[in-house]
PDB file of C-alpha atoms in Angstrom:
ATOM      1  CA  MET A   1      66.687 116.593 -20.704  1.00  0.00           C
ATOM      2  CA  LYS A   2      64.537 117.032 -24.336  1.00  0.00           C
ATOM      3  CA  ASN A   3      61.355 118.483 -24.258  1.00  0.00           C
ATOM      4  CA  GLN A   4      59.646 115.376 -25.966  1.00  0.00           C
ATOM      5  CA  ASN A   5      55.601 117.532 -26.272  1.00  0.00           C
ATOM      6  CA  PRO A   6      55.157 118.396 -29.576  1.00  0.00           C
ATOM      7  CA  PRO A   7      55.032 122.370 -29.508  1.00  0.00           C
ATOM      8  CA  ARG A   8      51.624 124.065 -28.807  1.00  0.00           C
ATOM      9  CA  LEU A   9      50.117 126.439 -31.706  1.00  0.00           C
ATOM     10  CA  GLY A  10      49.004 128.780 -28.798  1.00  0.00           C
ATOM     11  CA  ASN A  11      52.298 128.349 -27.347  1.00  0.00           C
ATOM     12  CA  GLN A  12      54.499 130.182 -30.541  1.00  0.00           C
ATOM     13  CA  LEU A  13      54.867 133.970 -30.798  1.00  0.00           C
ATOM     14  CA  CYS A  14      54.664 133.145 -34.903  1.00  0.00           C
ATOM     15  CA  PHE A  15      51.070 131.775 -34.842  1.00  0.00           C
ATOM     16  CA  PRO A  16      49.682 135.214 -33.192  1.00  0.00           C
ATOM     17  CA  LEU A  17      51.840 137.400 -35.447  1.00  0.00           C
ATOM     18  CA  TYR A  18      51.168 135.398 -38.705  1.00  0.00           C
ATOM     19  CA  VAL A  19      47.240 135.932 -37.991  1.00  0.00           C
ATOM     20  CA  ILE A  20      47.626 139.594 -36.782  1.00  0.00           C
ATOM     21  CA  ALA A  21      49.796 140.908 -39.924  1.00  0.00           C
ATOM     22  CA  LYS A  22      46.850 138.915 -42.246  1.00  0.00           C
ATOM     23  CA  GLU A  23      44.447 140.211 -40.308  1.00  0.00           C
ATOM     24  CA  ILE A  24      45.356 143.852 -40.293  1.00  0.00           C
ATOM     25  CA  THR A  25      46.360 143.680 -44.476  1.00  0.00           C
ATOM     26  CA  GLY A  26      42.953 142.565 -44.608  1.00  0.00           C
ATOM     27  CA  LEU A  27      41.755 145.748 -42.724  1.00  0.00           C
ATOM     28  CA  TYR A  28      43.440 148.271 -46.088  1.00  0.00           C
ATOM     29  CA  ARG A  29      42.118 146.609 -48.775  1.00  0.00           C
ATOM     30  CA  PRO A  30      38.591 148.145 -49.334  1.00  0.00           C
ATOM     31  CA  PHE A  31      40.550 151.057 -48.535  1.00  0.00           C
ATOM     32  CA  LEU A  32      43.450 150.311 -51.161  1.00  0.00           C
ATOM     33  CA  ASP A  33      40.621 148.594 -53.654  1.00  0.00           C
ATOM     34  CA  GLU A  34      39.111 152.529 -53.565  1.00  0.00           C
ATOM     35  CA  LEU A  35      42.395 153.741 -55.334  1.00  0.00           C
ATOM     36  CA  ASP A  36      42.907 150.532 -56.917  1.00  0.00           C
ATOM     37  CA  ILE A  37      45.940 149.137 -55.255  1.00  0.00           C
ATOM     38  CA  THR A  38      47.368 145.788 -53.186  1.00  0.00           C
ATOM     39  CA  TYR A  39      48.907 146.075 -50.434  1.00  0.00           C
ATOM     40  CA  PRO A  40      52.067 145.507 -51.426  1.00  0.00           C
ATOM     41  CA  GLN A  41      51.508 147.612 -54.265  1.00  0.00           C
ATOM     42  CA  TYR A  42      50.548 150.582 -50.955  1.00  0.00           C
ATOM     43  CA  LEU A  43      54.351 149.182 -49.332  1.00  0.00           C
ATOM     44  CA  VAL A  44      56.141 150.618 -52.354  1.00  0.00           C
ATOM     45  CA  MET A  45      54.195 153.512 -53.382  1.00  0.00           C
ATOM     46  CA  MET A  46      54.913 154.930 -49.329  1.00  0.00           C
ATOM     47  CA  VAL A  47      58.788 153.840 -50.076  1.00  0.00           C
ATOM     48  CA  LEU A  48      58.682 155.984 -53.487  1.00  0.00           C
ATOM     49  CA  TRP A  49      56.578 159.292 -51.436  1.00  0.00           C
ATOM     50  CA  GLU A  50      59.361 159.662 -48.956  1.00  0.00           C
ATOM     51  CA  ASN A  51      62.046 159.526 -51.631  1.00  0.00           C
ATOM     52  CA  ASP A  52      61.176 159.493 -55.433  1.00  0.00           C
ATOM     53  CA  GLY A  53      64.152 158.155 -57.549  1.00  0.00           C
ATOM     54  CA  LEU A  54      65.455 154.504 -55.351  1.00  0.00           C
ATOM     55  CA  THR A  55      67.024 151.756 -57.441  1.00  0.00           C
ATOM     56  CA  VAL A  56      64.368 148.720 -56.910  1.00  0.00           C
ATOM     57  CA  ASN A  57      67.626 146.949 -54.419  1.00  0.00           C
ATOM     58  CA  GLN A  58      66.759 150.063 -51.808  1.00  0.00           C
ATOM     59  CA  ILE A  59      63.014 150.053 -52.615  1.00  0.00           C
ATOM     60  CA  GLY A  60      64.003 146.040 -51.316  1.00  0.00           C
ATOM     61  CA  GLU A  61      66.119 146.950 -48.732  1.00  0.00           C
ATOM     62  CA  LYS A  62      63.755 149.085 -46.891  1.00  0.00           C
ATOM     63  CA  LEU A  63      60.702 146.432 -47.587  1.00  0.00           C
ATOM     64  CA  TYR A  64      62.674 143.659 -46.991  1.00  0.00           C
ATOM     65  CA  LEU A  65      61.579 141.724 -50.217  1.00  0.00           C
ATOM     66  CA  ASP A  66      64.173 140.545 -53.074  1.00  0.00           C
ATOM     67  CA  SER A  67      63.745 142.136 -56.727  1.00  0.00           C
ATOM     68  CA  GLY A  68      62.608 138.443 -57.940  1.00  0.00           C
ATOM     69  CA  THR A  69      59.316 139.471 -56.059  1.00  0.00           C
ATOM     70  CA  LEU A  70      59.598 143.200 -56.273  1.00  0.00           C
ATOM     71  CA  THR A  71      60.580 143.682 -60.030  1.00  0.00           C
ATOM     72  CA  PRO A  72      57.085 141.829 -61.178  1.00  0.00           C
ATOM     73  CA  LEU A  73      54.853 144.186 -58.948  1.00  0.00           C
ATOM     74  CA  LEU A  74      56.700 147.611 -60.052  1.00  0.00           C
ATOM     75  CA  LYS A  75      55.364 146.241 -63.886  1.00  0.00           C
ATOM     76  CA  ARG A  76      51.792 145.767 -61.795  1.00  0.00           C
ATOM     77  CA  LEU A  77      52.739 149.660 -61.014  1.00  0.00           C
ATOM     78  CA  GLU A  78      53.983 150.517 -64.038  1.00  0.00           C
ATOM     79  CA  LYS A  79      51.039 149.348 -65.907  1.00  0.00           C
ATOM     80  CA  LYS A  80      49.020 151.194 -63.656  1.00  0.00           C
ATOM     81  CA  ALA A  81      50.922 154.764 -64.837  1.00  0.00           C
ATOM     82  CA  PHE A  82      51.489 155.167 -60.721  1.00  0.00           C
ATOM     83  CA  ILE A  83      55.268 154.018 -61.682  1.00  0.00           C
ATOM     84  CA  ILE A  84      58.243 154.866 -64.060  1.00  0.00           C
ATOM     85  CA  ARG A  85      61.252 152.643 -64.693  1.00  0.00           C
ATOM     86  CA  LYS A  86      64.429 154.399 -66.044  1.00  0.00           C
ATOM     87  CA  ARG A  87      67.691 152.028 -66.606  1.00  0.00           C
ATOM     88  CA  LYS A  88      70.894 154.237 -64.873  1.00  0.00           C
ATOM     89  CA  LYS A  89      73.024 155.508 -67.819  1.00  0.00           C
ATOM     90  CA  GLU A  90      76.254 154.865 -66.014  1.00  0.00           C
ATOM     91  CA  ASP A  91      74.512 151.536 -65.301  1.00  0.00           C
ATOM     92  CA  GLU A  92      71.811 150.350 -66.828  1.00  0.00           C
ATOM     93  CA  ARG A  93      71.997 147.042 -64.825  1.00  0.00           C
ATOM     94  CA  VAL A  94      70.593 149.780 -62.361  1.00  0.00           C
ATOM     95  CA  VAL A  95      66.846 150.442 -62.850  1.00  0.00           C
ATOM     96  CA  GLN A  96      65.730 153.459 -60.923  1.00  0.00           C
ATOM     97  CA  ILE A  97      61.681 153.667 -59.923  1.00  0.00           C
ATOM     98  CA  PHE A  98      60.334 157.401 -60.073  1.00  0.00           C
ATOM     99  CA  LEU A  99      56.601 158.259 -59.371  1.00  0.00           C
ATOM    100  CA  ASP A 100      54.464 158.932 -62.300  1.00  0.00           C
ATOM    101  CA  GLU A 101      51.586 162.192 -61.978  1.00  0.00           C
ATOM    102  CA  ALA A 102      49.511 158.937 -60.795  1.00  0.00           C
ATOM    103  CA  GLY A 103      51.438 157.871 -58.868  1.00  0.00           C
ATOM    104  CA  SER A 104      51.831 161.175 -57.226  1.00  0.00           C
ATOM    105  CA  GLN A 105      48.387 162.115 -56.913  1.00  0.00           C
ATOM    106  CA  LEU A 106      47.615 158.197 -55.458  1.00  0.00           C
ATOM    107  CA  LYS A 107      49.776 160.262 -52.258  1.00  0.00           C
ATOM    108  CA  GLN A 108      47.272 162.606 -51.216  1.00  0.00           C
ATOM    109  CA  LYS A 109      44.097 159.963 -51.564  1.00  0.00           C
ATOM    110  CA  SER A 110      45.637 157.537 -49.500  1.00  0.00           C
ATOM    111  CA  CYS A 111      46.480 160.256 -46.590  1.00  0.00           C
ATOM    112  CA  GLU A 112      43.256 159.380 -44.986  1.00  0.00           C
ATOM    113  CA  ILE A 113      43.987 155.526 -44.275  1.00  0.00           C
ATOM    114  CA  PRO A 114      45.949 155.176 -41.729  1.00  0.00           C
ATOM    115  CA  GLY A 115      43.141 157.235 -39.492  1.00  0.00           C
ATOM    116  CA  LYS A 116      40.626 154.610 -41.242  1.00  0.00           C
ATOM    117  CA  ILE A 117      42.818 151.791 -39.728  1.00  0.00           C
ATOM    118  CA  GLN A 118      43.602 153.059 -36.343  1.00  0.00           C
ATOM    119  CA  LYS A 119      39.311 153.640 -36.014  1.00  0.00           C
ATOM    120  CA  LYS A 120      39.031 149.992 -36.747  1.00  0.00           C
ATOM    121  CA  LEU A 121      41.207 148.826 -34.551  1.00  0.00           C
ATOM    122  CA  ASN A 122      39.476 151.239 -31.741  1.00  0.00           C
ATOM    123  CA  LEU A 123      43.366 152.072 -31.005  1.00  0.00           C
ATOM    124  CA  GLU A 124      44.907 154.680 -28.717  1.00  0.00           C
ATOM    125  CA  GLU A 125      48.140 156.580 -30.512  1.00  0.00           C
ATOM    126  CA  GLU A 126      49.896 155.472 -27.226  1.00  0.00           C
ATOM    127  CA  ASP A 127      48.760 152.092 -27.242  1.00  0.00           C
ATOM    128  CA  LEU A 128      49.516 151.696 -31.383  1.00  0.00           C
ATOM    129  CA  ALA A 129      53.379 153.762 -31.316  1.00  0.00           C
ATOM    130  CA  GLU A 130      54.194 150.702 -28.466  1.00  0.00           C
ATOM    131  CA  LEU A 131      52.524 148.317 -30.071  1.00  0.00           C
ATOM    132  CA  LYS A 132      54.589 149.062 -32.796  1.00  0.00           C
ATOM    133  CA  GLU A 133      58.138 149.770 -31.021  1.00  0.00           C
ATOM    134  CA  THR A 134      57.713 145.761 -29.653  1.00  0.00           C
ATOM    135  CA  ILE A 135      57.294 144.665 -33.037  1.00  0.00           C
ATOM    136  CA  GLN A 136      60.728 146.780 -34.533  1.00  0.00           C
ATOM    137  CA  LYS A 137      62.900 145.443 -31.411  1.00  0.00           C
ATOM    138  CA  ILE A 138      62.043 142.247 -32.690  1.00  0.00           C
ATOM    139  CA  LEU A 139      62.988 142.839 -35.836  1.00  0.00           C
ATOM    140  CA  ASN A 140      66.151 144.575 -34.722  1.00  0.00           C
ATOM    141  CA  LYS A 141      67.209 141.573 -32.675  1.00  0.00           C
ATOM    142  CA  ILE A 142      66.390 139.173 -35.837  1.00  0.00           C
ATOM    143  CA  GLU A 143      68.643 141.553 -38.249  1.00  0.00           C
ATOM    144  CA  LYS A 144      71.566 141.321 -35.888  1.00  0.00           C
TER     145      LYS A 144
END
């Protein structure tokens, strides 16, 4: 027998995940405004701080973004002189992204952000680690 009742917002997993993502991103805004970057730009910069010289596709894979979404974001970061986009000599269709001097300096300025966010959330490190682990389990199931 089918359930004829419409879905209820309070019973959905997607809604609290949507709201928490939106709210946490909002917590980052004042700290990122000081660095003159948006949250998506911050994500790109974190990827590059870990691995400078990745291709646009490699960055997209790590952030679950397609090149159509990523390219305008990268152009804005390049305009701010945080990154340099270079076409590969072997295959000019492939664009690599490198940190510019200002992008490297931004790394140092951003080091305090995770601690500030944790303080705003007022959660213990163990609680945050457990939450992240649970979310990662869900992501892993979705990716299969």
